[in-house]
mmCIF file of C-alpha atoms in Angstrom:
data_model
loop_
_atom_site.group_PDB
_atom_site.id
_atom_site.type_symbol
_atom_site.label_atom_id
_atom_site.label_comp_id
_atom_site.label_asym_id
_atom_site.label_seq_id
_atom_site.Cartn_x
_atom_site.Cartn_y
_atom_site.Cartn_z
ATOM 1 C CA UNK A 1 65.736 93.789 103.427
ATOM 2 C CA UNK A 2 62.491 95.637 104.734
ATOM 3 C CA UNK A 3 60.705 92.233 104.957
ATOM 4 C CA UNK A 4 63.385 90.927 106.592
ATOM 5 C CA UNK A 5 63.823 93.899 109.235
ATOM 6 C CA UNK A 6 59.894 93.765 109.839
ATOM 7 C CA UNK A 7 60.061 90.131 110.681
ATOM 8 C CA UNK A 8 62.689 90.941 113.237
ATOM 9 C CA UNK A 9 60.903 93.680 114.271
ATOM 10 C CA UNK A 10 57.538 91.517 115.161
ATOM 11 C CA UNK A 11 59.761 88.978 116.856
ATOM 12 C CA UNK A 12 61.474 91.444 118.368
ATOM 13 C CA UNK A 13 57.803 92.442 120.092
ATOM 14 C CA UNK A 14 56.859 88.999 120.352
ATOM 15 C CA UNK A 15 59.895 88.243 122.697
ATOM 16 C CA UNK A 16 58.732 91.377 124.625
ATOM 17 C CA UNK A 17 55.402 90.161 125.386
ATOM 18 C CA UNK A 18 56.523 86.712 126.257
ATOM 19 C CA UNK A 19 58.998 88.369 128.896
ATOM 20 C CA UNK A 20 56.072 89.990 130.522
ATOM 21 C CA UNK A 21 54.818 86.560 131.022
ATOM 22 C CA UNK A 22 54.773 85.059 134.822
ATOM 23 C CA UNK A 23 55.278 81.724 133.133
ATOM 24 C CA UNK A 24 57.832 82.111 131.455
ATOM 25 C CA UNK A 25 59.186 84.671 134.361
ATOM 26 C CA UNK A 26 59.636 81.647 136.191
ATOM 27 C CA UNK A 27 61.119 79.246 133.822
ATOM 28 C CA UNK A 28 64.578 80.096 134.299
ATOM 29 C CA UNK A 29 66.105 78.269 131.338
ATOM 30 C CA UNK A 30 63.109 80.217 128.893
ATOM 31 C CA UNK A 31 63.307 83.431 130.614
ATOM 32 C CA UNK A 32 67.144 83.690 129.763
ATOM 33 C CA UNK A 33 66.898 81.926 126.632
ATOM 34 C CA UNK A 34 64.393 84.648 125.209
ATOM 35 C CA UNK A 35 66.584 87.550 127.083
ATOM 36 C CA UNK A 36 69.586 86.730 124.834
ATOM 37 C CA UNK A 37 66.867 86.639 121.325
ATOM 38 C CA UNK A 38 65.812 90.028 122.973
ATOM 39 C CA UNK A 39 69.382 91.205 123.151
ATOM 40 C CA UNK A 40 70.297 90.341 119.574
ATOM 41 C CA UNK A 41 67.434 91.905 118.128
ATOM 42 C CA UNK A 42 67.542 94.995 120.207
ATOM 43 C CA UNK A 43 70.702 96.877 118.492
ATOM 44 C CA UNK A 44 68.736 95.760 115.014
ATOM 45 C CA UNK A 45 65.102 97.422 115.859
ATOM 46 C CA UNK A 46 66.565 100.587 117.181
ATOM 47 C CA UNK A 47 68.729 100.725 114.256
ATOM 48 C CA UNK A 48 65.433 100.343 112.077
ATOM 49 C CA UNK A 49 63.556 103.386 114.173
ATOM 50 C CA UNK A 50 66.420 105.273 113.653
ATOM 51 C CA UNK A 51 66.102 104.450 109.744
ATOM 52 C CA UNK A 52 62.531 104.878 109.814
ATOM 53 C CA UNK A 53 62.555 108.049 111.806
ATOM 54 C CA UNK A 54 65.426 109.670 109.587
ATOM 55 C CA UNK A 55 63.216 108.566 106.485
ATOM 56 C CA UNK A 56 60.004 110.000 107.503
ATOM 57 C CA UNK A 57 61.904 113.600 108.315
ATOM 58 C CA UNK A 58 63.765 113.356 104.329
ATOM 59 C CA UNK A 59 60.198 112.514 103.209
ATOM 60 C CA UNK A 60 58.755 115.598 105.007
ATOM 61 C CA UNK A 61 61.467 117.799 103.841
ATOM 62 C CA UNK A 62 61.725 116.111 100.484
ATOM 63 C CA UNK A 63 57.562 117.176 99.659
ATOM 64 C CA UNK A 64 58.216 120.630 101.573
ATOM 65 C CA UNK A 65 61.186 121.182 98.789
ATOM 66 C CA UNK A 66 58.931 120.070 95.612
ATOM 67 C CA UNK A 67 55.671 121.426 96.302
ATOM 68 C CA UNK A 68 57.919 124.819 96.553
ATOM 69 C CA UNK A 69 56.537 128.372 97.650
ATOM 70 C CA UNK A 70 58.919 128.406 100.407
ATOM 71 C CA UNK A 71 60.884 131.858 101.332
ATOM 72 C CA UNK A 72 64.834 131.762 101.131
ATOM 73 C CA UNK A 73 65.096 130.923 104.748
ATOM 74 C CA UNK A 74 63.135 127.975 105.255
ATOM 75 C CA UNK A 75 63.861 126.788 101.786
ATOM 76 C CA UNK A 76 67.640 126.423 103.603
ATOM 77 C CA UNK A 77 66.462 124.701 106.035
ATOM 78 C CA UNK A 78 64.306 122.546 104.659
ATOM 79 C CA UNK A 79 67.038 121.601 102.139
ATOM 80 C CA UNK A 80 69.699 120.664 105.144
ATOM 81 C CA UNK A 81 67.046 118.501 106.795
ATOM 82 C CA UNK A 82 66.888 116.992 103.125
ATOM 83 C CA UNK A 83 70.601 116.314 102.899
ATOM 84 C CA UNK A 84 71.135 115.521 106.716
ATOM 85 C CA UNK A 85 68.595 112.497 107.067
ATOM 86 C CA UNK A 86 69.423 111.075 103.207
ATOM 87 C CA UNK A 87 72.803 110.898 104.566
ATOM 88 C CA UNK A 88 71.822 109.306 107.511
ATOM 89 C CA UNK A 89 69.900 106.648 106.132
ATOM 90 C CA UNK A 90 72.551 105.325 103.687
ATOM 91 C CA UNK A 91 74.808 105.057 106.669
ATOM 92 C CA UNK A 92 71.985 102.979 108.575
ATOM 93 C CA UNK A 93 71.204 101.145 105.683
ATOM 94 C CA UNK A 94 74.787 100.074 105.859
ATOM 95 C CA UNK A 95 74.652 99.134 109.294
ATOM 96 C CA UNK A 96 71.268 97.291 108.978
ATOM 97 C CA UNK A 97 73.181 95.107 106.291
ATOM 98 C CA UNK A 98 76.108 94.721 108.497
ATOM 99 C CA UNK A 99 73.252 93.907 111.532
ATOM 100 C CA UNK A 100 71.396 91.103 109.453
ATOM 101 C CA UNK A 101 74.327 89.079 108.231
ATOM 102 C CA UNK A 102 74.000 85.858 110.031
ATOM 103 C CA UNK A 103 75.554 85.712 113.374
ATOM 104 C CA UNK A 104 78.439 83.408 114.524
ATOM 105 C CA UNK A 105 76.630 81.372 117.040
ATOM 106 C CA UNK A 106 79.667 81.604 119.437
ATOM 107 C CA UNK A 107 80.401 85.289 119.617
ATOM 108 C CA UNK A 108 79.292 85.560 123.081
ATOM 109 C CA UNK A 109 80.914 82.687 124.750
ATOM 110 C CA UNK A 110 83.864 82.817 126.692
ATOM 111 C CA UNK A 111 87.352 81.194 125.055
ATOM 112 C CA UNK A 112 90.206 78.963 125.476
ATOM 113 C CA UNK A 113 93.294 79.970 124.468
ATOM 114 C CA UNK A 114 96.230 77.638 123.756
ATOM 115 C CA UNK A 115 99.711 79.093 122.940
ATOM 116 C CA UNK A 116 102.590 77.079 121.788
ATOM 117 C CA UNK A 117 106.236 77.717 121.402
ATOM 118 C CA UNK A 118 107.008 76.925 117.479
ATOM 119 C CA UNK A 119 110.282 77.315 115.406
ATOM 120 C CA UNK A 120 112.968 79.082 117.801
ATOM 121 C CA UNK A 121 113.551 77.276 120.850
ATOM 122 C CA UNK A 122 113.981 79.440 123.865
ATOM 123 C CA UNK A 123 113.269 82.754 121.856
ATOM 124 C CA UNK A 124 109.820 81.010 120.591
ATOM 125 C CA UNK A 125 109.211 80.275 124.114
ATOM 126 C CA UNK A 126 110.108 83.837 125.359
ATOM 127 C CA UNK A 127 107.658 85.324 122.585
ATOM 128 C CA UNK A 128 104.602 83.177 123.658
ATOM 129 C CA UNK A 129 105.164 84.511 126.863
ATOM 130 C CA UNK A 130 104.840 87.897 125.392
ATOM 131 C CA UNK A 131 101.611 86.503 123.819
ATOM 132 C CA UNK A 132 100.012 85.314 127.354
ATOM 133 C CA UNK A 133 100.745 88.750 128.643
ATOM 134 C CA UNK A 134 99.468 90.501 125.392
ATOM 135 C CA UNK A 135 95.979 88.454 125.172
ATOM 136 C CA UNK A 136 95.794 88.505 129.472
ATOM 137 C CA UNK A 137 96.125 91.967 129.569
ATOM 138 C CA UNK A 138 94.040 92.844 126.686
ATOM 139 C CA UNK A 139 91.335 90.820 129.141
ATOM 140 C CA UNK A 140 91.446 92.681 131.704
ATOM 141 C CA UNK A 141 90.701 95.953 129.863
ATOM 142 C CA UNK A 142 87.866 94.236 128.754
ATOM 143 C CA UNK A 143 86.367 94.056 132.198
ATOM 144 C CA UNK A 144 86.956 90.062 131.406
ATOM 145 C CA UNK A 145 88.450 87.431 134.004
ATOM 146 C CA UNK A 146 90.979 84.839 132.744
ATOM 147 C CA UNK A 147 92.362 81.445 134.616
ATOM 148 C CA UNK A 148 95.612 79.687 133.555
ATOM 149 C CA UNK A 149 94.555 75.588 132.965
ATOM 150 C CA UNK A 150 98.473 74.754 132.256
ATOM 151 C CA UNK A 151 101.791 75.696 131.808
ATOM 152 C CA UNK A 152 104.756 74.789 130.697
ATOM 153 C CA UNK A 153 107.616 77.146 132.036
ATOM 154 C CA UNK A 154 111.186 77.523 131.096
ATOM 155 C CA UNK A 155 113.797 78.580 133.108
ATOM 156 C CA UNK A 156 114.487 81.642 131.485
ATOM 157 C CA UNK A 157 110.670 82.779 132.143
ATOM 158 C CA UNK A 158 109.950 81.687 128.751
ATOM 159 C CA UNK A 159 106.798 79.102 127.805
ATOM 160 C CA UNK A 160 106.943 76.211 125.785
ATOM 161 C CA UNK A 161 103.055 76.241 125.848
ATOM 162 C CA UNK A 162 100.254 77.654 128.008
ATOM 163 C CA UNK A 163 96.261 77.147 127.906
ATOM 164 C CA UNK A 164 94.044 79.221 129.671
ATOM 165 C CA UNK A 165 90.158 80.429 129.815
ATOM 166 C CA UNK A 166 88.830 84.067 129.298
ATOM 167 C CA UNK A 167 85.449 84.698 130.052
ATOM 168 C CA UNK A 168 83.115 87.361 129.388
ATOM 169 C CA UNK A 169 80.398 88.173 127.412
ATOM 170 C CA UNK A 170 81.432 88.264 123.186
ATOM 171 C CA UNK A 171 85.061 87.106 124.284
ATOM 172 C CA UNK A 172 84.889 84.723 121.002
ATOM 173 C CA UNK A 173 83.935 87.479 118.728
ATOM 174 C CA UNK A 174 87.116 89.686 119.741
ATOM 175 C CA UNK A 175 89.810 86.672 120.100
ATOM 176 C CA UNK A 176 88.727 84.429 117.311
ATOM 177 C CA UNK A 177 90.904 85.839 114.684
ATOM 178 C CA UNK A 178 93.781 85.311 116.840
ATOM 179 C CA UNK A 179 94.471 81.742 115.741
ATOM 180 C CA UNK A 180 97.302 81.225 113.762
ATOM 181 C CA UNK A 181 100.956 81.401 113.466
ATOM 182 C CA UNK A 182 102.199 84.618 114.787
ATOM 183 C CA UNK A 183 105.930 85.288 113.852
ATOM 184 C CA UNK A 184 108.481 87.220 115.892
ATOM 185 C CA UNK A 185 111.392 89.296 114.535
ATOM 186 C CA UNK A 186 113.766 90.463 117.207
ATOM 187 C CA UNK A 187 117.797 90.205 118.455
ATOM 188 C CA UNK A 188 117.634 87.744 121.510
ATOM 189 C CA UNK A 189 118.577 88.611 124.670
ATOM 190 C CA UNK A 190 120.909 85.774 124.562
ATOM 191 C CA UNK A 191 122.491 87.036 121.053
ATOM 192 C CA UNK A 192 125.700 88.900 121.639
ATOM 193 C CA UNK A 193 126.309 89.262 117.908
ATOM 194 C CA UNK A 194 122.925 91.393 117.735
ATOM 195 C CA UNK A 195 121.174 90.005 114.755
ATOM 196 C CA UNK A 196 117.834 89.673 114.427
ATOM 197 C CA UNK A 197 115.867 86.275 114.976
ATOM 198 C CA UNK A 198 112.973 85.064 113.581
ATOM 199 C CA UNK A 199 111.078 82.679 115.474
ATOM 200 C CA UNK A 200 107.487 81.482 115.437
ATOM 201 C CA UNK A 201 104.248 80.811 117.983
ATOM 202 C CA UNK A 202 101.107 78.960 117.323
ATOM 203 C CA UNK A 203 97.742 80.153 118.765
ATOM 204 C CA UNK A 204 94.605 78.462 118.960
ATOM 205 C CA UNK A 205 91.260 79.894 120.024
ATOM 206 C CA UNK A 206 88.627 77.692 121.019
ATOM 207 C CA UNK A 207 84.949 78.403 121.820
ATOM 208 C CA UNK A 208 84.373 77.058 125.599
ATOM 209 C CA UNK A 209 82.214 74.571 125.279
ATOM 210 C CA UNK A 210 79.297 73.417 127.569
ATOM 211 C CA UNK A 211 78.908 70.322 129.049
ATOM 212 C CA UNK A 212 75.738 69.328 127.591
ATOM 213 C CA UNK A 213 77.286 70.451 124.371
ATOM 214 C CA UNK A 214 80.130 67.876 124.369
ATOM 215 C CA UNK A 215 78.887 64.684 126.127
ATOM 216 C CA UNK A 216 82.183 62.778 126.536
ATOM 217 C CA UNK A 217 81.804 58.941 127.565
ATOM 218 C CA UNK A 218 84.291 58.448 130.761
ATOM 219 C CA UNK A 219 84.830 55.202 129.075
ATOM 220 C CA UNK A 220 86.726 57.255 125.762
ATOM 221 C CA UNK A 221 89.116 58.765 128.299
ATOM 222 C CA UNK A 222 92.340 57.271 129.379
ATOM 223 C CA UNK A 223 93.715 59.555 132.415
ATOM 224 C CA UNK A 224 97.219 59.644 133.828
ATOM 225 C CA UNK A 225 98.770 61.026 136.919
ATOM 226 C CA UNK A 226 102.154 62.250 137.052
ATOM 227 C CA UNK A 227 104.560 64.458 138.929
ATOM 228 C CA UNK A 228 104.153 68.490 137.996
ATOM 229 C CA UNK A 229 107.563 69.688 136.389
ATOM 230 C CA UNK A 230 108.333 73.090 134.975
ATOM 231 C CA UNK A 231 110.247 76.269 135.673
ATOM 232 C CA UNK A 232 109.908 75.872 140.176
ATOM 233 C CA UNK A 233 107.439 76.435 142.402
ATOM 234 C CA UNK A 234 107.221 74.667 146.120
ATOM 235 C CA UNK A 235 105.319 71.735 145.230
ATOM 236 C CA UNK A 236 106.693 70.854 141.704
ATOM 237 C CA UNK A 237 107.566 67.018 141.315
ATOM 238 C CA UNK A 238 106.539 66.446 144.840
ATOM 239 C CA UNK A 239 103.163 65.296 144.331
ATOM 240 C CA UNK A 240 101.351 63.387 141.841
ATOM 241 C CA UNK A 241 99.213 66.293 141.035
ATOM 242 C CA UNK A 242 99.765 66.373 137.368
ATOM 243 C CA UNK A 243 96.980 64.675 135.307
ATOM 244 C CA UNK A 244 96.888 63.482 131.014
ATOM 245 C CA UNK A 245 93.760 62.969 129.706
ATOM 246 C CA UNK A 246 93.901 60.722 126.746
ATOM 247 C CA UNK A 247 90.526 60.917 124.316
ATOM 248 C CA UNK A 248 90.616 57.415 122.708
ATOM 249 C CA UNK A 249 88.583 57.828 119.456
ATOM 250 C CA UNK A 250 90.147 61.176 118.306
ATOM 251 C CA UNK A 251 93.828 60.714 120.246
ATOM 252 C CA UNK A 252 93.809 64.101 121.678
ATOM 253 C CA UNK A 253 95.779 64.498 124.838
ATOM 254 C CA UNK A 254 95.337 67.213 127.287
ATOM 255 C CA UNK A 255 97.741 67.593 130.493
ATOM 256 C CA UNK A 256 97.320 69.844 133.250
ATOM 257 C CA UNK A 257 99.470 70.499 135.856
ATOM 258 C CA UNK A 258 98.741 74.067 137.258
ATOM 259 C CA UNK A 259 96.510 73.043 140.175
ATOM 260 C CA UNK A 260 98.449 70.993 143.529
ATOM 261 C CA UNK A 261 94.749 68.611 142.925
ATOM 262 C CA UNK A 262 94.262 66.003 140.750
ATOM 263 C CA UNK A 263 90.341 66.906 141.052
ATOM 264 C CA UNK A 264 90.839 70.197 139.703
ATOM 265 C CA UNK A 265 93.530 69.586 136.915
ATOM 266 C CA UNK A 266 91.295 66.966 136.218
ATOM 267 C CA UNK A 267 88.273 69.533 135.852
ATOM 268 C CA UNK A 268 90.115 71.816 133.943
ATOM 269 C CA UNK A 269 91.900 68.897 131.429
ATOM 270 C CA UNK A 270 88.400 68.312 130.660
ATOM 271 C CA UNK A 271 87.331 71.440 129.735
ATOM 272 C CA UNK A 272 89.868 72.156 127.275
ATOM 273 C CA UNK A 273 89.226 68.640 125.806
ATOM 274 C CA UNK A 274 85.938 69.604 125.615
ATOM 275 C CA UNK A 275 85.978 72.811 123.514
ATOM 276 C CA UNK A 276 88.714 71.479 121.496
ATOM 277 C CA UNK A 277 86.319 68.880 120.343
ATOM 278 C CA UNK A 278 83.666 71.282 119.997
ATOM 279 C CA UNK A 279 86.070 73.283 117.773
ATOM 280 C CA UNK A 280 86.843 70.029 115.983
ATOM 281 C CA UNK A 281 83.159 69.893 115.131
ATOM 282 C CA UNK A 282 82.889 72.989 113.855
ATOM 283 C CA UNK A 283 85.746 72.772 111.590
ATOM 284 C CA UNK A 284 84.341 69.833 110.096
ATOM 285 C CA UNK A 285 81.189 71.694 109.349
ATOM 286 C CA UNK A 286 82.951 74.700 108.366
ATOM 287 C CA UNK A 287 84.712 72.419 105.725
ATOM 288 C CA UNK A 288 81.409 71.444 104.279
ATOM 289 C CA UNK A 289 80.068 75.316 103.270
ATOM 290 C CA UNK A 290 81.580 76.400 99.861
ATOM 291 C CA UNK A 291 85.069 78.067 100.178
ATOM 292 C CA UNK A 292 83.176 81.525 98.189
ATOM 293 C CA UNK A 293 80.594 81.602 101.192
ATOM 294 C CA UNK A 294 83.235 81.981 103.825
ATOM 295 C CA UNK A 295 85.205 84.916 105.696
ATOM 296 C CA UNK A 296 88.655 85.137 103.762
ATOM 297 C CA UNK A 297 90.308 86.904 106.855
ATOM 298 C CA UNK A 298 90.531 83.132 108.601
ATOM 299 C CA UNK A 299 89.685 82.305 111.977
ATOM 300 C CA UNK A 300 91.223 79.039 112.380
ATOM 301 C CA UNK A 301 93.776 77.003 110.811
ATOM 302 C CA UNK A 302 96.617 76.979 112.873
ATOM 303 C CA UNK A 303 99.520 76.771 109.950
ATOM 304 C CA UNK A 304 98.318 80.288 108.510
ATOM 305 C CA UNK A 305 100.780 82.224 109.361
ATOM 306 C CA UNK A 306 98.834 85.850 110.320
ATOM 307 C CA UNK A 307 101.255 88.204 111.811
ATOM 308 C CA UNK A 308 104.477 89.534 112.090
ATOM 309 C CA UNK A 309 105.823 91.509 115.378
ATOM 310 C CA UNK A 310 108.663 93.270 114.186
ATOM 311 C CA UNK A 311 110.780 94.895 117.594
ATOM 312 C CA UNK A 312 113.931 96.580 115.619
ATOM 313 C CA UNK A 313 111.171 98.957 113.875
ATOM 314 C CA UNK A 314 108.476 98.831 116.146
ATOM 315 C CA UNK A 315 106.220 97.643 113.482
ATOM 316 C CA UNK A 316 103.157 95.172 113.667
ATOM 317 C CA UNK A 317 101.691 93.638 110.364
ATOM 318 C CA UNK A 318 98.797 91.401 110.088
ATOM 319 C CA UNK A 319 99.283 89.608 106.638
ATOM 320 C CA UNK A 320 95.486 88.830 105.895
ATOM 321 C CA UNK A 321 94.076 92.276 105.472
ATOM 322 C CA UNK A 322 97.371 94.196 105.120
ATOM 323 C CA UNK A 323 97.398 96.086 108.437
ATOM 324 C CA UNK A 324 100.294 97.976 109.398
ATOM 325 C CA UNK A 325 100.874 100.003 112.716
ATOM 326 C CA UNK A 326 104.142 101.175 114.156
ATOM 327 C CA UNK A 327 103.275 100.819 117.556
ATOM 328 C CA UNK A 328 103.957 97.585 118.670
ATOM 329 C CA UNK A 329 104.890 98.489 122.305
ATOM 330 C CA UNK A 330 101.403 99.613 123.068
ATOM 331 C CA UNK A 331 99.630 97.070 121.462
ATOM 332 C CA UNK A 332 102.232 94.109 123.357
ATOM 333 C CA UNK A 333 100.580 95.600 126.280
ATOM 334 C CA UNK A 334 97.255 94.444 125.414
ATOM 335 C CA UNK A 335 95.831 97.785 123.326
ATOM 336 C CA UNK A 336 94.264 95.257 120.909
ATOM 337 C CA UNK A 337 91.451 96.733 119.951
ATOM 338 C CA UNK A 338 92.873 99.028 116.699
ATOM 339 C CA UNK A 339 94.144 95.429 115.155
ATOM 340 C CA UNK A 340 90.901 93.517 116.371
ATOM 341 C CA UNK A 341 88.238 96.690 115.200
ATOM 342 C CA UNK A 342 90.254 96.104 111.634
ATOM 343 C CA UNK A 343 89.807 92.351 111.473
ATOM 344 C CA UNK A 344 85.573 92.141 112.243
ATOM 345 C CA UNK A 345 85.823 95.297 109.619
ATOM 346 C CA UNK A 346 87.058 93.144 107.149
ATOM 347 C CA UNK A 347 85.548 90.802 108.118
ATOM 348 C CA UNK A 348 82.074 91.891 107.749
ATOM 349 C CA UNK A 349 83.137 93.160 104.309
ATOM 350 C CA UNK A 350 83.668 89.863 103.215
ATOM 351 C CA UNK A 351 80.494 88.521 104.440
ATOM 352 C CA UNK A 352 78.741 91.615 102.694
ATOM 353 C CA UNK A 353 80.229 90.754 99.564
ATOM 354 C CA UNK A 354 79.632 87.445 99.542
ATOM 355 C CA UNK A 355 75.861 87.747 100.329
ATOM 356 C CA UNK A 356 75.848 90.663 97.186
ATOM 357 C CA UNK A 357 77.186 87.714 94.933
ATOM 358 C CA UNK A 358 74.485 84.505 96.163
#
């Protein structure tokens, strides 16, 4: 790990130097290009001072305590300066190890989020709206800014389905676990009898991708216009707005219908199209690493059913790591962090353990 840590350290200086640079000062794509490297590495060199400073100090008071000769007093002290930094650098140690597991290379980008009514009917399409408001504002506590590509409204406020963006810096690396079925266990407003429903939701978060990622040939796409229908609204099957975007070779579809332009639901149809191909590309590389090298909490598969919300009790349980909080009001209004904190946690754990066993 040392040799490791001192090759991110003279990279880490490298980087510096070539940010001091008027050439590269001016090449904008470089300039931020290094500025992210120099990001990344930053949390791991000060975490290595801190390791090396804590180690020099138990050294010090490590040969203060053997060579011996020292009155009762400073004997103390030298002896809680011996405990104090020992303990301190097992806990960085641990967070250097957590530090130099390989990153996912989307963390940082923003997301799109698709949410889908499942088994349930209007209940399922009640919860996902609970979803939406859960993951929106969760965003916005977040400091992040989020834009709804398309929805599908019922009539009793419910949604069949709704995709939107979130963007802001590490956005993937909160969200990601998110995808999966998330089941519901609650008495409908519509049940007079009072028993309790279960009904499921589907979500799906996707990296955003970039266009120069994703280069999709116009000639692939087979696009539709149509009038906008849903829940209301002043210009809804008036105009047609609405716009399918058919990807040929892979048969995804993508409709949008939020915008009163076919330009922009146009723009944004594409955009989801593109990161769901990007996420269809990294599934099938994902699918190619060896199932003991991989995260067991799951960050993707879209039948794995990963949580129950359970209103009579007030309980939320996320199946994959066993998480259990009775405070499902707070966290429906977007106080995420407690479940998401857990998840990287375990996470990391697994990663950890996997790179023990290679």
């Amino acid at each position: 790990m040392i040799t490791q840590l001192r090759a991110v350290r003279n990279r880490y200086d490298e980087i510096n130097n070539q940010l001091q640079d008027p050439t590269v000062i001016n090449n904008n794509e470089l300039y931020r290009s290094l500025m992210k490297d120099y990001k990344n590495l930053t949390p791991i060199v000060e975490t290595y001072d801190a390791y090396d400073a804590a180690k020099g100090a138990f050294e010090e008071a490590k040969e203060m305590l053997d060579e011996g000769g020292l009155d009762a007093e400073f004997k103390e002290l030298a002896q809680a300066e011996y405990e104090e930094n020992k303990e301190k650098m097992a806990f960085l140690e641990e967070r250097l190890k957590i530090l130099l597991l390989p990153k996912d290379e989307n963390d940082d980008r923003s997301v799109i989020v698709e949410i889908r009514g499942g088994a349930g009917g209007e209940e399922a399409a009640l919860f996902a709206h609970s979803l939406f408001r859960m993951y929106t504002m969760y965003a916005e506590t977040r400091g992040w800014k989020y834009e709804v590509l398309n929805a599908n409204e019922t009539e009793l406020g419910g949604m069949k389905e709704v995709s939107f963006s979130i963007e802001g810096e590490g956005a993937y690396s909160r969200l990601k676990f998110e995808s999966g079925v998330h089941r519901v266990q609650r008495v409908p407003e519509t049940e007079t009898q009072g028993r309790v429903h279960t009904s499921t939701v589907t979500v799906a978060v996707m990296p955003e991708a970039e266009e120069v990622e994703i280069d999709i040939n116009p000639a692939d796409l087979k696009i539709d216009t149509f009038r906008s229908s849903g829940a209301g609204g002043q210009h809804i099957n008036k105009t047609s707005s609405a716009i399918r975007v058919t990807h040929l070779p892979t048969g995804m579809v993508v409709e949008c219908q939020d915008e009163r332009s076919q330009y922009k639901n146009k723009d944004k149809a594409l955009k989801v199209l593109r990161s769901r191909l990007l996420a269809q590309k990294q599934a099938e590389h994902d699918s190619k690493i060896a199932a003991e090298r991989r995260s067991q909490v799951g960050t993707g598969d879209r039948s794995e059913r990963i949580r129950t919300y359970n209103y009579p009790q007030g309980r939320l349980t996320d199946h994959r790591i066993g998480l259990t909080l009775y405070k499902l009001d707070t966290i429906l209004n977007g106080v995420l962090d407690e479940v998401v904190d857990a998840l990287v946690t375990a996470d990391q754990a697994e990663k950890l353990k996997a790179s023990t066993e290679e």
